PDB file of C-alpha atoms in Angstrom:
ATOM      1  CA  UNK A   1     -10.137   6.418   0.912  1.00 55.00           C
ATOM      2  CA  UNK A   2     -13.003   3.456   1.262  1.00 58.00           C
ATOM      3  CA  UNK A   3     -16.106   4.215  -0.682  1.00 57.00           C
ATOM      4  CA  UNK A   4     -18.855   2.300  -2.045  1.00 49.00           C
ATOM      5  CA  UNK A   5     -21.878   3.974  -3.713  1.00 47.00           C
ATOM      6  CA  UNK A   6     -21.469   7.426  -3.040  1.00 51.00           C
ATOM      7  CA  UNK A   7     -20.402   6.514   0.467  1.00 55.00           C
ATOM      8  CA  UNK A   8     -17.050   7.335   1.787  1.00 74.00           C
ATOM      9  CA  UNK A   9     -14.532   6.616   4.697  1.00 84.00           C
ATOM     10  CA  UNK A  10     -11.129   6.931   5.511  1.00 86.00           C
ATOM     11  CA  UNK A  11      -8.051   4.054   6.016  1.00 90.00           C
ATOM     12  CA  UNK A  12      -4.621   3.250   6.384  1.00 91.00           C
ATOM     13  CA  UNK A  13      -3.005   1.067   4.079  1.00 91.00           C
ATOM     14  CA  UNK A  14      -0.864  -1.421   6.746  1.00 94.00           C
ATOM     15  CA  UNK A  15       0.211  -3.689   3.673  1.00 94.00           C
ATOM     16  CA  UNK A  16       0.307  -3.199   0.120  1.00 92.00           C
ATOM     17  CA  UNK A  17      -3.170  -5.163  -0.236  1.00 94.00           C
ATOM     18  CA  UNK A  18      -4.848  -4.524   3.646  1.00 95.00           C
ATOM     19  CA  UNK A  19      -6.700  -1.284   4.505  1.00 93.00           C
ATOM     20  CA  UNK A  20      -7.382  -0.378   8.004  1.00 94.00           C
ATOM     21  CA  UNK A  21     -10.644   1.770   8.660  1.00 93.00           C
ATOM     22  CA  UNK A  22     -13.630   1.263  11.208  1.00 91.00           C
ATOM     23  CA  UNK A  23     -15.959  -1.555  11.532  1.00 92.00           C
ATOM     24  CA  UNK A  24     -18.882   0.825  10.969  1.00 88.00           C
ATOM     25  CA  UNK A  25     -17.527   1.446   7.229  1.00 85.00           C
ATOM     26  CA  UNK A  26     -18.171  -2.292   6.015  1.00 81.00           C
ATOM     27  CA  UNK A  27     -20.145  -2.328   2.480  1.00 67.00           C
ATOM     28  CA  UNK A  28     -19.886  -5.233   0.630  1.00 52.00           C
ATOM     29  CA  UNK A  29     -19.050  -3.805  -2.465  1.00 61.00           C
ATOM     30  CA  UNK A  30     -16.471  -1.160  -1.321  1.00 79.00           C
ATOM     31  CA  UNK A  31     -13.513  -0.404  -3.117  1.00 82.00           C
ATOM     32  CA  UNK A  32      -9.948   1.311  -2.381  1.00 84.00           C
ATOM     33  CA  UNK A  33      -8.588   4.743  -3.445  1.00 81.00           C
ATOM     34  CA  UNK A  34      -5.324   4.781  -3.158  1.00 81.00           C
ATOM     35  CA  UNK A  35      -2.558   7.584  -4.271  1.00 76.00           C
ATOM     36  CA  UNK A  36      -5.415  10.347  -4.823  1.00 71.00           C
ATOM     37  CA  UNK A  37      -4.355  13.161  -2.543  1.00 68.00           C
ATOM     38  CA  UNK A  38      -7.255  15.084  -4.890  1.00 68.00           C
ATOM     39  CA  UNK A  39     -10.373  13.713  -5.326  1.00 67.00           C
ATOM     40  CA  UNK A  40     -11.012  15.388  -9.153  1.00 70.00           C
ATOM     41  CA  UNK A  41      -7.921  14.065 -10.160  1.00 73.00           C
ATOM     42  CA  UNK A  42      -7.083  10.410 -11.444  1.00 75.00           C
ATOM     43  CA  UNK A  43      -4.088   9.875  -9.974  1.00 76.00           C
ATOM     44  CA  UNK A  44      -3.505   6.657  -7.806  1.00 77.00           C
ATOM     45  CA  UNK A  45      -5.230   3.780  -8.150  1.00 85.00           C
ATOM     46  CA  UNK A  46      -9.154   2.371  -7.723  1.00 86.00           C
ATOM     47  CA  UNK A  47      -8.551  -1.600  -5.918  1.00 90.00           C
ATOM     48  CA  UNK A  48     -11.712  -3.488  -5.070  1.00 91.00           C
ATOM     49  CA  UNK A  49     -12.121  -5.387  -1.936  1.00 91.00           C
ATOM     50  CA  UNK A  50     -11.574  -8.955  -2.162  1.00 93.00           C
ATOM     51  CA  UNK A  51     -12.757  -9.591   1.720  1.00 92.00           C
ATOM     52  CA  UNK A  52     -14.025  -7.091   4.564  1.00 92.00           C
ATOM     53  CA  UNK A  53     -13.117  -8.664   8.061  1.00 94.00           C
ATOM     54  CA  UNK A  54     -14.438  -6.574  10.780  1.00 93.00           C
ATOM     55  CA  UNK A  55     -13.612  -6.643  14.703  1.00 93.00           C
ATOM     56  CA  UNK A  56     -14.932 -10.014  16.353  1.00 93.00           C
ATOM     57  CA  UNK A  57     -15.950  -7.797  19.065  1.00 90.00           C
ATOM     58  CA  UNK A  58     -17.703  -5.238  16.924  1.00 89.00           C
ATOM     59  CA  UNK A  59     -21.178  -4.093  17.954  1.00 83.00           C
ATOM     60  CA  UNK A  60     -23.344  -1.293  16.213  1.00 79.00           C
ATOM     61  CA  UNK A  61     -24.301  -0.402  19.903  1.00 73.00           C
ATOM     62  CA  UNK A  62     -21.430   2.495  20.534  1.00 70.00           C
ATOM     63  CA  UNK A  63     -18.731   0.918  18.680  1.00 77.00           C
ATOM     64  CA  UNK A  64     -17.014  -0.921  20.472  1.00 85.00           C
ATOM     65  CA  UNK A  65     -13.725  -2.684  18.780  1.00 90.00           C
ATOM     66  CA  UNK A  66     -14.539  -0.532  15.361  1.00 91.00           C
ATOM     67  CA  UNK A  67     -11.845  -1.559  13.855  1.00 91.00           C
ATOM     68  CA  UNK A  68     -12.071  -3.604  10.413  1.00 94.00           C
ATOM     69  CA  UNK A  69      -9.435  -4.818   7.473  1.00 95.00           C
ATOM     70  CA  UNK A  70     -10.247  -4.458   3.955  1.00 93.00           C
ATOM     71  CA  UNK A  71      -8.099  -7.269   2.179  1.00 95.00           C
ATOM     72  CA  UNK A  72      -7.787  -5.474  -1.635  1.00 94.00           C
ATOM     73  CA  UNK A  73      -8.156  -7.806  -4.842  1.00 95.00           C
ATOM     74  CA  UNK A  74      -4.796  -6.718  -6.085  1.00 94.00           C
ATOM     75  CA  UNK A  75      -1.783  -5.280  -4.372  1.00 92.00           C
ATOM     76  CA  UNK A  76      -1.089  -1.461  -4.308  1.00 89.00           C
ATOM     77  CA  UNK A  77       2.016  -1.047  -6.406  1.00 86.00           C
ATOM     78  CA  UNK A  78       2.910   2.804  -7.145  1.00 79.00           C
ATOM     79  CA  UNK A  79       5.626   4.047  -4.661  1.00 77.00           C
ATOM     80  CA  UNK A  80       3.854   7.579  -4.244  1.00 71.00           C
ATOM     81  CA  UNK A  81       1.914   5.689  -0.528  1.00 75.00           C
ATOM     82  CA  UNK A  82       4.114   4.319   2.542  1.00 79.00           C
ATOM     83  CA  UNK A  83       2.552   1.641   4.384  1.00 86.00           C
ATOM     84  CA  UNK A  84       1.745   2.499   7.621  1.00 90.00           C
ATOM     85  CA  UNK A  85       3.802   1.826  11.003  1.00 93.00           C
ATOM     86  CA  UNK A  86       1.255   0.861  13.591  1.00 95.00           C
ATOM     87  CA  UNK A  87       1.268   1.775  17.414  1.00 95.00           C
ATOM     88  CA  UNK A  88       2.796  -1.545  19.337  1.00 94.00           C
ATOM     89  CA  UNK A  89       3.774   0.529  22.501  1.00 94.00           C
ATOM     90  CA  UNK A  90       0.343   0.503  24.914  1.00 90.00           C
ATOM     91  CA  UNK A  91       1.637   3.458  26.904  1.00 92.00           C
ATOM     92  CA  UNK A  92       1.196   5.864  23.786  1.00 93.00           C
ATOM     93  CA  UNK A  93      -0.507   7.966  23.546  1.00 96.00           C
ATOM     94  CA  UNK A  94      -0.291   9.720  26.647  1.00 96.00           C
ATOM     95  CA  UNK A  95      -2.585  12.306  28.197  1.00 96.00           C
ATOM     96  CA  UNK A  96      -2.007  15.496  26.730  1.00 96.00           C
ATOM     97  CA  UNK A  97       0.375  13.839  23.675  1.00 96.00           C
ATOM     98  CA  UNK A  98       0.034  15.992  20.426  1.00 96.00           C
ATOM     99  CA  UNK A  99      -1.602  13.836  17.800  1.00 95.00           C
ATOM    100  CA  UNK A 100      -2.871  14.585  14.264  1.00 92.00           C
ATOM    101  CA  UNK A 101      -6.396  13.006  12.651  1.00 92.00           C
ATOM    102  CA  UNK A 102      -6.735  13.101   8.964  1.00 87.00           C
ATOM    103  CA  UNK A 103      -9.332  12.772   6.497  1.00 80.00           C
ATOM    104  CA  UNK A 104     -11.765  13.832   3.405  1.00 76.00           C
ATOM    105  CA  UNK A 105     -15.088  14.383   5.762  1.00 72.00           C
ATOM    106  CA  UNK A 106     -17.690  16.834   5.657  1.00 70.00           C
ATOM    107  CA  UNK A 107     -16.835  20.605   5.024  1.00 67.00           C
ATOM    108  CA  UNK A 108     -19.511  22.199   5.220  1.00 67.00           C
ATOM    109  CA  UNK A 109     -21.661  22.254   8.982  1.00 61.00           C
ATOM    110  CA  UNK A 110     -25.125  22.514   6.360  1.00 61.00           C
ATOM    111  CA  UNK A 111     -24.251  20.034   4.043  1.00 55.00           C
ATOM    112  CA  UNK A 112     -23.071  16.840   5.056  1.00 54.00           C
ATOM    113  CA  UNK A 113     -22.403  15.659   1.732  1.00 61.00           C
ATOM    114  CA  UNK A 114     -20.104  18.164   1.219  1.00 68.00           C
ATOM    115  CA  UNK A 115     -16.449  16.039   1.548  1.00 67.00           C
ATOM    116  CA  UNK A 116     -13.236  17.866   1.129  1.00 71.00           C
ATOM    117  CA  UNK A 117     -11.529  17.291  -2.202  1.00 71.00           C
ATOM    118  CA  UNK A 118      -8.119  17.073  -0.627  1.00 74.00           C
ATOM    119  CA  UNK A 119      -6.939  15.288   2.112  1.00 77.00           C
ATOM    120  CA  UNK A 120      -7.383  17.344   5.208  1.00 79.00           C
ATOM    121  CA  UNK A 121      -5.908  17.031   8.731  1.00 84.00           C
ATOM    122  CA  UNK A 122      -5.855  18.809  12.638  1.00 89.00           C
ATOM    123  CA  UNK A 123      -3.791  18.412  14.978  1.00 93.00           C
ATOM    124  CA  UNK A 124      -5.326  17.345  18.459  1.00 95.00           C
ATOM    125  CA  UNK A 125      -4.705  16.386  21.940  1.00 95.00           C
ATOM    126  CA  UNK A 126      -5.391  12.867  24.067  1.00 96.00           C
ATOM    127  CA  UNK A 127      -7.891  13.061  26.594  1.00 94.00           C
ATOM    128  CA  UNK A 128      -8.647  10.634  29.083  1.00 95.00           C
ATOM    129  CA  UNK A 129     -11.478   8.511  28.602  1.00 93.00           C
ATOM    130  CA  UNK A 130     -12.952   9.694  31.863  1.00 95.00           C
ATOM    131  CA  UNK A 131     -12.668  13.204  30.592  1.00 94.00           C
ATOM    132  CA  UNK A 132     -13.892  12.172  27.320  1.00 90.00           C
ATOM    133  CA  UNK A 133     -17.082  10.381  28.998  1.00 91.00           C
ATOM    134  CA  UNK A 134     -17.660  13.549  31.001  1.00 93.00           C
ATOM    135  CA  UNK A 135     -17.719  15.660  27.683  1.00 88.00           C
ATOM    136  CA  UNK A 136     -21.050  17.217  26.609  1.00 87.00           C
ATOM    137  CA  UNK A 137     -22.238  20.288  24.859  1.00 84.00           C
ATOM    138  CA  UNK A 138     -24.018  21.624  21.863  1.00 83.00           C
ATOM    139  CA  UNK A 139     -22.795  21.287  18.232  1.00 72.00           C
ATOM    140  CA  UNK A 140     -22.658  23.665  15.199  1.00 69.00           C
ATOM    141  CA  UNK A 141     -26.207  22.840  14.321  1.00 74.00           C
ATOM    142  CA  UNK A 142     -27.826  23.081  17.791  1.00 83.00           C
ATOM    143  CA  UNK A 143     -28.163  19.645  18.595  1.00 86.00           C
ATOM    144  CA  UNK A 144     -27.015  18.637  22.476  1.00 91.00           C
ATOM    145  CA  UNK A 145     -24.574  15.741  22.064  1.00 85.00           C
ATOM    146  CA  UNK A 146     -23.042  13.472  25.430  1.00 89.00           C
ATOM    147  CA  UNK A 147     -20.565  10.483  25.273  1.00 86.00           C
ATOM    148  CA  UNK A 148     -21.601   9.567  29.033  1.00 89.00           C
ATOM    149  CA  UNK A 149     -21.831   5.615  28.672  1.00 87.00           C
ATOM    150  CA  UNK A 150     -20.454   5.279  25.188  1.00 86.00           C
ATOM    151  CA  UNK A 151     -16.667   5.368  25.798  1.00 88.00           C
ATOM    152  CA  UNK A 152     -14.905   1.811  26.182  1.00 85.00           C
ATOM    153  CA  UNK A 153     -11.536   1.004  27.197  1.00 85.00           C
ATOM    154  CA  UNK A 154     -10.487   0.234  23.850  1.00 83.00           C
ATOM    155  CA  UNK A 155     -11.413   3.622  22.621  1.00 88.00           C
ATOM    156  CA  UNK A 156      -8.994   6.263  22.990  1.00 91.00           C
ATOM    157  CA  UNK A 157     -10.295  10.352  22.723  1.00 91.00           C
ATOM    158  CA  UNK A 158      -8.754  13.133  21.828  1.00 92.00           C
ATOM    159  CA  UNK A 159     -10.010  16.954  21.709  1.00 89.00           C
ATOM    160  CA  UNK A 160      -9.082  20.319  19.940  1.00 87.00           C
ATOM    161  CA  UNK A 161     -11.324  24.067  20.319  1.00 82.00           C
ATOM    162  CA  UNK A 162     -13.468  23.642  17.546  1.00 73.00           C
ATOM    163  CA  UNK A 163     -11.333  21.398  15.640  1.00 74.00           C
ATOM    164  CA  UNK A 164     -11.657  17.677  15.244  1.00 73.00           C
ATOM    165  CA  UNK A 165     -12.572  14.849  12.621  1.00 76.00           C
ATOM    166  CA  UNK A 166     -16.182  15.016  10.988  1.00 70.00           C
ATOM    167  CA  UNK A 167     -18.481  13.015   9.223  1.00 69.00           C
ATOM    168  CA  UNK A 168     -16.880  11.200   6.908  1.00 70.00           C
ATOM    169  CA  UNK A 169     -13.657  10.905   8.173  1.00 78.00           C
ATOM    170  CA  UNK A 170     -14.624   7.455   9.509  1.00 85.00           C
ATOM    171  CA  UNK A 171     -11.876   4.811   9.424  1.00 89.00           C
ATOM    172  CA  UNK A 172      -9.349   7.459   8.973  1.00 90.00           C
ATOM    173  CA  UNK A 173      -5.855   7.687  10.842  1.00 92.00           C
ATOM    174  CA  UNK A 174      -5.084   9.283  14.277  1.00 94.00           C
ATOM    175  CA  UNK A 175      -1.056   9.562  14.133  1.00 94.00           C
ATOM    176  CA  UNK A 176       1.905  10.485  16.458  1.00 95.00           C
ATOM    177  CA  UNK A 177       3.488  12.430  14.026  1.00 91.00           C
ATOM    178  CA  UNK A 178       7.271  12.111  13.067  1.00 84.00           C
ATOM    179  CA  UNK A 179      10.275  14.150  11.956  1.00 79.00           C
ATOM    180  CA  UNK A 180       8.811  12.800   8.436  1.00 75.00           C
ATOM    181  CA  UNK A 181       5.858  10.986   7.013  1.00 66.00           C
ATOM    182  CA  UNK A 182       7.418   7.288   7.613  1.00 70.00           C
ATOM    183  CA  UNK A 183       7.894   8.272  11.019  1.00 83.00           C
ATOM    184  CA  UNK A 184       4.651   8.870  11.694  1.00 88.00           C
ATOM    185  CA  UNK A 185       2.604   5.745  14.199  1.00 94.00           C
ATOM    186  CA  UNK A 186      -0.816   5.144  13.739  1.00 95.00           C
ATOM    187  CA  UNK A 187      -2.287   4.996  17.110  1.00 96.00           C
ATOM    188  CA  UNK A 188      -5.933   5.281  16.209  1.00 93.00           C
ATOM    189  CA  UNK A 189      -8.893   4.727  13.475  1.00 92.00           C
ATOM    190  CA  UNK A 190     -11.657   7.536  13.754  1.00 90.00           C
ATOM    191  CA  UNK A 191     -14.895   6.403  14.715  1.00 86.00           C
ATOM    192  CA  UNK A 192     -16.883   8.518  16.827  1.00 66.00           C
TER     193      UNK A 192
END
């Protein structure tokens, strides 16, 4: 977990001092929890960030490229965290493919402060961006929400009924998962 004055977001750690999380996350004085699978515990360890590099092609116009690494002042060094294998086949995922999206975000539809204390995840499917463009529809709170002319082609969707990632889960992993945890492939940050 990223956080930075009360702020929060997800990542992955892809080397034992790198963090990857979305673009939209960047704080200049964020910091690195790493090993805490329960937020009122002190397990793990607390890293500062050294240097926050986000996408070149990063714009805070519908997040494009939201993709960022957090280089970490020290390296992680407790064995209880795998680093993370990253996608490097572009034909995954496919339409349809099982996927799972993990995160601390908000818990409560009322509160959006609320953030889980443990690490929460849901398993979803991949959409196609066309189908994820075309989505539209009302949320828990009323509001009437559309992603025609905000999906990319570097972005990559993926739906469940009533399920998904929420605020806060930023930056957080999308995985294909494996027989075990270090089989699991990172395919995805959240962002949307």
């Amino acid at each position: 977990m990223l956080g930075s004055d009360g702020f929060g977001c997800g990542g992955s750690l892809i080397a034992r001092d790198v963090v990857l999380t979305a673009a939209h996350c960047r704080n200049v004085t964020m910091y690195a929890v790493l090993g805490r699978h329960d937020l009122n515990d002190d397990d793990g360890e607390v890293i500062a960030a050294r240097e926050v590099i986000p996408h070149p092609g990063y714009s805070d116009y519908i997040f494009p490229n939201d993709f960022m690494l957090v280089f970490l002042a020290d390296a992680y060094t407790a064995d209880n965290v795998n680093v993370v294998k990253l996608n490097s086949d572009p034909s995954l995922p496919t339409v349809g493919q099982s996927l799972t999206v993990m995160g601390r975000g908000d818990t409560d539809v009322d509160l959006v402060s609320t953030l889980s204390e443990d690490l929460l995840s849901v398993d979803v499917i991949a959409i196609s961006n066309e189908d994820c463009e075309a989505s539209e529809g009302y949320d828990e709170l009323g509001e009437y929400w559309t992603y025609a002319g905000m999906i990319t082609t570097d972005m990559l969707c993926a739906e469940a009924d009533g399920k998904g990632s929420c605020h806060g889960d930023s930056g957080g992993p999308l995985v294909i998962k494996g027989d075990d945890g270090s089989a699991d492939v990172q395919v995805g940050v959240v962002s949307l």
